[in-house]
Short mmCIF file of N, CA and C in Angstrom, two decimals:
data_model
loop_
_atom_site.label_atom_id
_atom_site.label_comp_id
_atom_site.label_asym_id
_atom_site.label_seq_id
_atom_site.Cartn_x
_atom_site.Cartn_y
_atom_site.Cartn_z
N UNK A 3 -9.77 -8.78 -47.34
CA UNK A 3 -10.20 -7.93 -46.23
C UNK A 3 -9.75 -6.50 -46.53
N UNK A 4 -10.64 -5.56 -46.34
CA UNK A 4 -10.29 -4.16 -46.57
C UNK A 4 -9.32 -3.67 -45.50
N UNK A 5 -8.60 -2.61 -45.82
CA UNK A 5 -7.65 -2.03 -44.85
C UNK A 5 -8.40 -1.55 -43.61
N UNK A 6 -9.57 -0.93 -43.81
CA UNK A 6 -10.36 -0.45 -42.67
C UNK A 6 -10.75 -1.59 -41.74
N UNK A 7 -11.27 -2.68 -42.33
CA UNK A 7 -11.67 -3.83 -41.53
C UNK A 7 -10.47 -4.42 -40.79
N UNK A 8 -9.34 -4.52 -41.47
CA UNK A 8 -8.12 -5.01 -40.84
C UNK A 8 -7.72 -4.11 -39.67
N UNK A 9 -7.74 -2.78 -39.90
CA UNK A 9 -7.33 -1.83 -38.85
C UNK A 9 -8.25 -1.91 -37.64
N UNK A 10 -9.56 -1.99 -37.88
CA UNK A 10 -10.52 -2.02 -36.78
C UNK A 10 -10.37 -3.32 -35.98
N UNK A 11 -10.23 -4.45 -36.65
CA UNK A 11 -10.11 -5.71 -35.92
C UNK A 11 -8.77 -5.78 -35.17
N UNK A 12 -7.72 -5.22 -35.76
CA UNK A 12 -6.43 -5.17 -35.06
C UNK A 12 -6.54 -4.29 -33.83
N UNK A 13 -7.17 -3.14 -33.97
CA UNK A 13 -7.37 -2.22 -32.85
C UNK A 13 -8.15 -2.91 -31.72
N UNK A 14 -9.26 -3.56 -32.08
CA UNK A 14 -10.08 -4.25 -31.08
C UNK A 14 -9.28 -5.32 -30.36
N UNK A 15 -8.45 -6.06 -31.10
CA UNK A 15 -7.64 -7.12 -30.49
C UNK A 15 -6.64 -6.53 -29.50
N UNK A 16 -5.98 -5.45 -29.89
CA UNK A 16 -4.98 -4.84 -29.01
C UNK A 16 -5.65 -4.27 -27.76
N UNK A 17 -6.77 -3.58 -27.93
CA UNK A 17 -7.50 -3.05 -26.76
C UNK A 17 -7.92 -4.19 -25.85
N UNK A 18 -8.44 -5.27 -26.42
CA UNK A 18 -8.84 -6.43 -25.63
C UNK A 18 -7.68 -7.03 -24.87
N UNK A 19 -6.51 -7.12 -25.52
CA UNK A 19 -5.32 -7.65 -24.85
C UNK A 19 -4.91 -6.76 -23.67
N UNK A 20 -4.94 -5.45 -23.86
CA UNK A 20 -4.56 -4.52 -22.79
C UNK A 20 -5.56 -4.57 -21.64
N UNK A 21 -6.85 -4.63 -21.98
CA UNK A 21 -7.86 -4.70 -20.93
C UNK A 21 -7.76 -6.02 -20.17
N UNK A 22 -7.46 -7.09 -20.86
CA UNK A 22 -7.26 -8.39 -20.20
C UNK A 22 -6.05 -8.32 -19.28
N UNK A 23 -5.02 -7.62 -19.70
CA UNK A 23 -3.84 -7.43 -18.85
C UNK A 23 -4.21 -6.67 -17.58
N UNK A 24 -5.03 -5.62 -17.72
CA UNK A 24 -5.49 -4.85 -16.56
C UNK A 24 -6.30 -5.75 -15.62
N UNK A 25 -7.22 -6.53 -16.18
CA UNK A 25 -8.03 -7.44 -15.37
C UNK A 25 -7.13 -8.42 -14.61
N UNK A 26 -6.15 -8.97 -15.29
CA UNK A 26 -5.23 -9.92 -14.67
C UNK A 26 -4.46 -9.27 -13.52
N UNK A 27 -3.96 -8.07 -13.76
CA UNK A 27 -3.23 -7.36 -12.70
C UNK A 27 -4.14 -7.03 -11.52
N UNK A 28 -5.38 -6.63 -11.79
CA UNK A 28 -6.31 -6.34 -10.71
C UNK A 28 -6.67 -7.61 -9.94
N UNK A 29 -6.81 -8.74 -10.64
CA UNK A 29 -7.10 -10.00 -9.95
C UNK A 29 -5.94 -10.37 -9.02
N UNK A 30 -4.73 -10.20 -9.49
CA UNK A 30 -3.57 -10.48 -8.65
C UNK A 30 -3.58 -9.58 -7.42
N UNK A 31 -3.87 -8.29 -7.63
CA UNK A 31 -3.94 -7.37 -6.50
C UNK A 31 -5.04 -7.77 -5.51
N UNK A 32 -6.17 -8.23 -6.03
CA UNK A 32 -7.27 -8.66 -5.15
C UNK A 32 -6.84 -9.83 -4.29
N UNK A 33 -6.06 -10.74 -4.86
CA UNK A 33 -5.61 -11.93 -4.13
C UNK A 33 -4.59 -11.58 -3.06
N UNK A 34 -3.65 -10.67 -3.36
CA UNK A 34 -2.57 -10.38 -2.42
C UNK A 34 -2.84 -9.14 -1.57
N UNK A 35 -4.00 -8.51 -1.76
CA UNK A 35 -4.31 -7.27 -1.04
C UNK A 35 -4.10 -7.45 0.46
N UNK A 36 -3.32 -6.55 1.04
CA UNK A 36 -3.07 -6.48 2.48
C UNK A 36 -2.48 -7.75 3.09
N UNK A 37 -1.81 -8.58 2.29
CA UNK A 37 -1.15 -9.76 2.86
C UNK A 37 -0.13 -9.38 3.92
N UNK A 38 0.41 -8.18 3.83
CA UNK A 38 1.41 -7.75 4.82
C UNK A 38 0.82 -7.66 6.23
N UNK A 39 -0.50 -7.58 6.33
CA UNK A 39 -1.12 -7.53 7.66
C UNK A 39 -0.96 -8.83 8.43
N UNK A 40 -0.53 -9.88 7.74
CA UNK A 40 -0.26 -11.15 8.40
C UNK A 40 1.22 -11.28 8.79
N UNK A 41 2.02 -10.29 8.43
CA UNK A 41 3.46 -10.34 8.70
C UNK A 41 3.74 -10.01 10.16
N UNK A 42 4.92 -10.43 10.65
CA UNK A 42 5.27 -10.11 12.04
C UNK A 42 5.39 -8.61 12.30
N UNK A 43 5.70 -7.84 11.26
CA UNK A 43 5.83 -6.40 11.43
C UNK A 43 4.48 -5.72 11.69
N UNK A 44 3.39 -6.37 11.29
CA UNK A 44 2.08 -5.74 11.37
C UNK A 44 1.05 -6.47 12.23
N UNK A 45 1.08 -7.79 12.21
CA UNK A 45 -0.03 -8.56 12.76
C UNK A 45 -0.38 -8.21 14.20
N UNK A 46 0.59 -8.29 15.10
CA UNK A 46 0.28 -8.10 16.52
C UNK A 46 -0.25 -6.70 16.83
N UNK A 47 0.35 -5.69 16.21
CA UNK A 47 -0.12 -4.32 16.47
C UNK A 47 -1.52 -4.09 15.92
N UNK A 48 -1.78 -4.58 14.71
CA UNK A 48 -3.13 -4.44 14.16
C UNK A 48 -4.14 -5.25 14.98
N UNK A 49 -3.73 -6.41 15.44
CA UNK A 49 -4.60 -7.27 16.25
C UNK A 49 -5.06 -6.55 17.51
N UNK A 50 -4.16 -5.77 18.13
CA UNK A 50 -4.48 -5.07 19.37
C UNK A 50 -5.44 -3.90 19.17
N UNK A 51 -5.42 -3.27 18.00
CA UNK A 51 -6.17 -2.03 17.84
C UNK A 51 -7.39 -2.11 16.93
N UNK A 52 -7.42 -3.05 16.03
CA UNK A 52 -8.49 -3.08 15.03
C UNK A 52 -9.88 -3.13 15.67
N UNK A 53 -10.06 -3.97 16.66
CA UNK A 53 -11.38 -4.10 17.30
C UNK A 53 -11.80 -2.80 17.97
N UNK A 54 -10.85 -2.10 18.60
CA UNK A 54 -11.16 -0.83 19.27
C UNK A 54 -11.57 0.24 18.26
N UNK A 55 -10.95 0.20 17.10
CA UNK A 55 -11.17 1.26 16.11
C UNK A 55 -12.54 1.17 15.44
N UNK A 56 -13.21 0.03 15.59
CA UNK A 56 -14.54 -0.13 14.99
C UNK A 56 -15.54 0.89 15.53
N UNK A 57 -15.35 1.30 16.77
CA UNK A 57 -16.28 2.23 17.40
C UNK A 57 -15.85 3.70 17.25
N UNK A 58 -14.81 3.92 16.47
CA UNK A 58 -14.31 5.28 16.27
C UNK A 58 -14.73 5.81 14.91
N UNK A 59 -14.91 7.12 14.86
CA UNK A 59 -15.22 7.74 13.58
C UNK A 59 -13.93 8.02 12.83
N UNK A 60 -13.94 7.70 11.54
CA UNK A 60 -12.77 7.92 10.69
C UNK A 60 -12.38 9.39 10.72
N UNK A 61 -11.10 9.64 10.95
CA UNK A 61 -10.60 11.02 10.95
C UNK A 61 -10.72 11.73 12.29
N UNK A 62 -11.39 11.12 13.27
CA UNK A 62 -11.56 11.77 14.58
C UNK A 62 -10.21 11.79 15.32
N UNK A 63 -10.13 12.62 16.36
CA UNK A 63 -8.90 12.68 17.16
C UNK A 63 -8.60 11.33 17.79
N UNK A 64 -9.65 10.65 18.26
CA UNK A 64 -9.48 9.32 18.87
C UNK A 64 -8.92 8.34 17.83
N UNK A 65 -9.44 8.40 16.62
CA UNK A 65 -8.97 7.54 15.53
C UNK A 65 -7.50 7.81 15.23
N UNK A 66 -7.14 9.08 15.14
CA UNK A 66 -5.75 9.46 14.85
C UNK A 66 -4.81 9.01 15.97
N UNK A 67 -5.26 9.09 17.21
CA UNK A 67 -4.44 8.64 18.34
C UNK A 67 -4.20 7.14 18.28
N UNK A 68 -5.22 6.38 17.90
CA UNK A 68 -5.04 4.93 17.75
C UNK A 68 -4.03 4.61 16.66
N UNK A 69 -4.09 5.37 15.58
CA UNK A 69 -3.12 5.15 14.50
C UNK A 69 -1.70 5.41 14.98
N UNK A 70 -1.53 6.44 15.79
CA UNK A 70 -0.19 6.74 16.31
C UNK A 70 0.34 5.60 17.16
N UNK A 71 -0.55 4.92 17.88
CA UNK A 71 -0.11 3.83 18.76
C UNK A 71 0.39 2.62 17.98
N UNK A 72 0.04 2.53 16.71
CA UNK A 72 0.49 1.39 15.88
C UNK A 72 1.34 1.88 14.70
N UNK A 73 1.99 3.01 14.89
CA UNK A 73 2.76 3.63 13.82
C UNK A 73 3.76 2.70 13.14
N UNK A 74 4.53 1.88 13.88
CA UNK A 74 5.48 0.99 13.19
C UNK A 74 4.79 0.04 12.19
N UNK A 75 3.64 -0.49 12.57
CA UNK A 75 2.90 -1.39 11.67
C UNK A 75 2.38 -0.63 10.46
N UNK A 76 1.86 0.57 10.71
CA UNK A 76 1.33 1.37 9.60
C UNK A 76 2.44 1.78 8.65
N UNK A 77 3.58 2.19 9.20
CA UNK A 77 4.71 2.57 8.35
C UNK A 77 5.14 1.40 7.47
N UNK A 78 5.21 0.22 8.05
CA UNK A 78 5.56 -0.97 7.27
C UNK A 78 4.51 -1.22 6.20
N UNK A 79 3.24 -1.13 6.59
CA UNK A 79 2.13 -1.38 5.67
C UNK A 79 2.20 -0.44 4.46
N UNK A 80 2.40 0.84 4.71
CA UNK A 80 2.49 1.79 3.62
C UNK A 80 3.71 1.52 2.75
N UNK A 81 4.80 1.11 3.35
CA UNK A 81 6.04 0.88 2.60
C UNK A 81 5.91 -0.27 1.60
N UNK A 82 5.08 -1.26 1.92
CA UNK A 82 5.00 -2.44 1.05
C UNK A 82 3.69 -2.56 0.27
N UNK A 83 2.81 -1.57 0.38
CA UNK A 83 1.52 -1.61 -0.32
C UNK A 83 1.32 -0.34 -1.13
N UNK A 84 1.42 -0.49 -2.45
CA UNK A 84 1.39 0.68 -3.34
C UNK A 84 0.01 1.29 -3.52
N UNK A 85 -1.03 0.67 -2.96
CA UNK A 85 -2.37 1.26 -3.09
C UNK A 85 -2.62 2.34 -2.03
N UNK A 86 -1.60 2.66 -1.26
CA UNK A 86 -1.70 3.75 -0.29
C UNK A 86 -0.89 4.94 -0.79
N UNK A 87 -1.47 6.14 -0.79
CA UNK A 87 -0.71 7.32 -1.23
C UNK A 87 0.59 7.50 -0.45
N UNK A 88 0.59 7.09 0.81
CA UNK A 88 1.77 7.23 1.66
C UNK A 88 2.94 6.37 1.17
N UNK A 89 2.68 5.44 0.29
CA UNK A 89 3.72 4.58 -0.28
C UNK A 89 4.72 5.40 -1.11
N UNK A 90 4.22 6.48 -1.69
CA UNK A 90 5.01 7.28 -2.63
C UNK A 90 5.46 8.59 -2.00
N UNK A 91 6.67 9.02 -2.37
CA UNK A 91 7.18 10.31 -1.89
C UNK A 91 6.27 11.46 -2.30
N UNK A 92 5.65 11.35 -3.48
CA UNK A 92 4.77 12.41 -3.95
C UNK A 92 3.29 12.02 -3.86
N UNK A 93 2.97 11.12 -2.96
CA UNK A 93 1.58 10.77 -2.67
C UNK A 93 0.84 10.23 -3.88
N UNK A 94 -0.39 10.64 -4.03
CA UNK A 94 -1.24 10.15 -5.12
C UNK A 94 -0.61 10.39 -6.48
N UNK A 95 0.16 11.45 -6.60
CA UNK A 95 0.79 11.74 -7.89
C UNK A 95 1.79 10.66 -8.30
N UNK A 96 2.22 9.81 -7.40
CA UNK A 96 3.11 8.71 -7.73
C UNK A 96 2.37 7.43 -8.13
N UNK A 97 1.07 7.42 -7.92
CA UNK A 97 0.28 6.21 -8.15
C UNK A 97 -0.02 6.02 -9.63
N UNK A 98 -0.28 4.75 -9.99
CA UNK A 98 -0.82 4.48 -11.31
C UNK A 98 -2.31 4.18 -11.17
N UNK A 99 -2.97 3.98 -12.28
CA UNK A 99 -4.42 3.78 -12.25
C UNK A 99 -4.80 2.52 -11.48
N UNK A 100 -3.99 1.49 -11.55
CA UNK A 100 -4.27 0.26 -10.80
C UNK A 100 -4.19 0.50 -9.30
N UNK A 101 -3.20 1.30 -8.88
CA UNK A 101 -3.12 1.68 -7.47
C UNK A 101 -4.39 2.41 -7.04
N UNK A 102 -4.85 3.32 -7.89
CA UNK A 102 -6.03 4.14 -7.56
C UNK A 102 -7.28 3.27 -7.46
N UNK A 103 -7.43 2.32 -8.37
CA UNK A 103 -8.59 1.42 -8.31
C UNK A 103 -8.56 0.62 -7.01
N UNK A 104 -7.40 0.06 -6.67
CA UNK A 104 -7.30 -0.71 -5.43
C UNK A 104 -7.54 0.19 -4.22
N UNK A 105 -7.04 1.42 -4.28
CA UNK A 105 -7.21 2.36 -3.17
C UNK A 105 -8.69 2.65 -2.92
N UNK A 106 -9.44 2.95 -3.98
CA UNK A 106 -10.85 3.29 -3.77
C UNK A 106 -11.63 2.07 -3.28
N UNK A 107 -11.29 0.88 -3.76
CA UNK A 107 -11.94 -0.34 -3.24
C UNK A 107 -11.59 -0.55 -1.77
N UNK A 108 -10.34 -0.26 -1.42
CA UNK A 108 -9.88 -0.37 -0.03
C UNK A 108 -10.65 0.61 0.85
N UNK A 109 -10.79 1.83 0.39
CA UNK A 109 -11.53 2.83 1.16
C UNK A 109 -12.99 2.42 1.33
N UNK A 110 -13.59 1.86 0.29
CA UNK A 110 -14.99 1.43 0.39
C UNK A 110 -15.15 0.32 1.44
N UNK A 111 -14.18 -0.58 1.48
CA UNK A 111 -14.23 -1.66 2.47
C UNK A 111 -13.95 -1.13 3.87
N UNK A 112 -13.00 -0.20 3.97
CA UNK A 112 -12.59 0.32 5.28
C UNK A 112 -13.73 1.04 6.00
N UNK A 113 -14.55 1.78 5.27
CA UNK A 113 -15.62 2.53 5.95
C UNK A 113 -16.67 1.60 6.55
N UNK A 114 -16.72 0.38 6.07
CA UNK A 114 -17.70 -0.56 6.59
C UNK A 114 -17.34 -1.08 7.98
N UNK A 115 -16.10 -0.85 8.39
CA UNK A 115 -15.70 -1.35 9.71
C UNK A 115 -15.57 -0.23 10.73
N UNK A 116 -15.94 0.99 10.36
CA UNK A 116 -15.86 2.11 11.29
C UNK A 116 -17.25 2.61 11.66
N UNK A 117 -17.35 3.14 12.87
CA UNK A 117 -18.59 3.73 13.35
C UNK A 117 -19.02 4.83 12.38
N UNK A 118 -20.26 4.80 11.99
CA UNK A 118 -20.82 5.79 11.06
C UNK A 118 -20.05 5.89 9.75
N UNK A 119 -19.48 4.75 9.30
CA UNK A 119 -18.71 4.75 8.06
C UNK A 119 -19.53 5.24 6.88
N UNK A 120 -18.95 6.14 6.11
CA UNK A 120 -19.62 6.71 4.95
C UNK A 120 -18.56 6.98 3.89
N UNK A 121 -18.61 6.26 2.79
CA UNK A 121 -17.57 6.40 1.78
C UNK A 121 -17.51 7.81 1.22
N UNK A 122 -18.63 8.48 1.11
CA UNK A 122 -18.62 9.83 0.53
C UNK A 122 -17.98 10.82 1.50
N UNK A 123 -18.22 10.64 2.78
CA UNK A 123 -17.54 11.47 3.78
C UNK A 123 -16.05 11.16 3.80
N UNK A 124 -15.72 9.88 3.68
CA UNK A 124 -14.32 9.47 3.63
C UNK A 124 -13.62 10.09 2.42
N UNK A 125 -14.30 10.11 1.29
CA UNK A 125 -13.71 10.72 0.09
C UNK A 125 -13.44 12.21 0.32
N UNK A 126 -14.37 12.89 0.98
CA UNK A 126 -14.17 14.32 1.28
C UNK A 126 -12.96 14.52 2.19
N UNK A 127 -12.87 13.71 3.23
CA UNK A 127 -11.74 13.81 4.16
C UNK A 127 -10.43 13.53 3.42
N UNK A 128 -10.43 12.48 2.61
CA UNK A 128 -9.21 12.10 1.90
C UNK A 128 -8.86 13.07 0.78
N UNK A 129 -9.84 13.77 0.25
CA UNK A 129 -9.56 14.82 -0.75
C UNK A 129 -8.65 15.87 -0.13
N UNK A 130 -8.98 16.27 1.09
CA UNK A 130 -8.15 17.25 1.80
C UNK A 130 -6.84 16.62 2.26
N UNK A 131 -6.94 15.45 2.85
CA UNK A 131 -5.77 14.77 3.43
C UNK A 131 -4.67 14.55 2.40
N UNK A 132 -5.06 14.14 1.19
CA UNK A 132 -4.08 13.80 0.16
C UNK A 132 -4.00 14.83 -0.97
N UNK A 133 -4.64 15.98 -0.76
CA UNK A 133 -4.61 17.05 -1.75
C UNK A 133 -5.03 16.54 -3.13
N UNK A 134 -6.16 15.84 -3.16
CA UNK A 134 -6.69 15.29 -4.41
C UNK A 134 -7.36 16.42 -5.19
N UNK A 135 -7.00 16.54 -6.44
CA UNK A 135 -7.59 17.62 -7.24
C UNK A 135 -9.04 17.29 -7.60
N UNK A 136 -9.75 18.30 -8.06
CA UNK A 136 -11.18 18.15 -8.33
C UNK A 136 -11.48 17.08 -9.38
N UNK A 137 -10.63 17.00 -10.41
CA UNK A 137 -10.88 16.02 -11.47
C UNK A 137 -10.78 14.59 -10.94
N UNK A 138 -9.70 14.27 -10.23
CA UNK A 138 -9.56 12.93 -9.69
C UNK A 138 -10.64 12.66 -8.64
N UNK A 139 -10.98 13.65 -7.84
CA UNK A 139 -12.04 13.48 -6.85
C UNK A 139 -13.35 13.09 -7.54
N UNK A 140 -13.69 13.75 -8.63
CA UNK A 140 -14.90 13.41 -9.38
C UNK A 140 -14.83 11.98 -9.91
N UNK A 141 -13.67 11.58 -10.40
CA UNK A 141 -13.49 10.22 -10.90
C UNK A 141 -13.70 9.22 -9.77
N UNK A 142 -13.16 9.51 -8.58
CA UNK A 142 -13.33 8.62 -7.44
C UNK A 142 -14.79 8.50 -7.04
N UNK A 143 -15.48 9.64 -6.97
CA UNK A 143 -16.92 9.62 -6.63
C UNK A 143 -17.69 8.83 -7.69
N UNK A 144 -17.41 9.07 -8.95
CA UNK A 144 -18.11 8.36 -10.03
C UNK A 144 -17.83 6.86 -9.96
N UNK A 145 -16.61 6.48 -9.60
CA UNK A 145 -16.26 5.07 -9.47
C UNK A 145 -17.03 4.43 -8.33
N UNK A 146 -17.13 5.11 -7.20
CA UNK A 146 -17.90 4.59 -6.07
C UNK A 146 -19.37 4.43 -6.48
N UNK A 147 -19.90 5.42 -7.14
CA UNK A 147 -21.29 5.33 -7.59
C UNK A 147 -21.49 4.13 -8.51
N UNK A 148 -20.55 3.90 -9.42
CA UNK A 148 -20.63 2.75 -10.33
C UNK A 148 -20.55 1.43 -9.55
N UNK A 149 -19.62 1.35 -8.62
CA UNK A 149 -19.46 0.12 -7.85
C UNK A 149 -20.66 -0.16 -6.94
N UNK A 150 -21.34 0.90 -6.54
CA UNK A 150 -22.57 0.74 -5.74
C UNK A 150 -23.81 0.55 -6.61
N UNK A 151 -23.62 0.52 -7.92
CA UNK A 151 -24.74 0.35 -8.84
C UNK A 151 -25.64 1.56 -8.95
N UNK A 152 -25.09 2.73 -8.64
CA UNK A 152 -25.89 3.97 -8.63
C UNK A 152 -25.61 4.85 -9.85
N UNK A 153 -24.75 4.40 -10.72
CA UNK A 153 -24.41 5.19 -11.91
C UNK A 153 -24.57 4.34 -13.14
#
């Protein structure tokens, strides 16, 4: 076997192993996503407000007021779920790529339960809310487009 062929096949194997590791970690995250919402710290408070919030627009004053009413549950949720920027002292800058992938999937699912939910509007709001730079914002938009089969 030539050195080139050896190097290329070794490279492909290592990349495949790393990508398989990413897939495995994402599968684990998919399985345990938001399990804390079943905990005593979160369940009852989320149970009381989730149905009401369906008729609210994301980011509205009414929406923000509802969030304040369940602050202890939200604080717990952010503390134990790394896919939320609030989990980190430095917000999104503390996240890794796996956190970001789970976050964008979470945002896509969340807009489906809100009145007039729109992932692109949510991305704009969250760009300001979390001080997301233009490059990461473009990556998030491109990821949403890919997941929606539009890219």
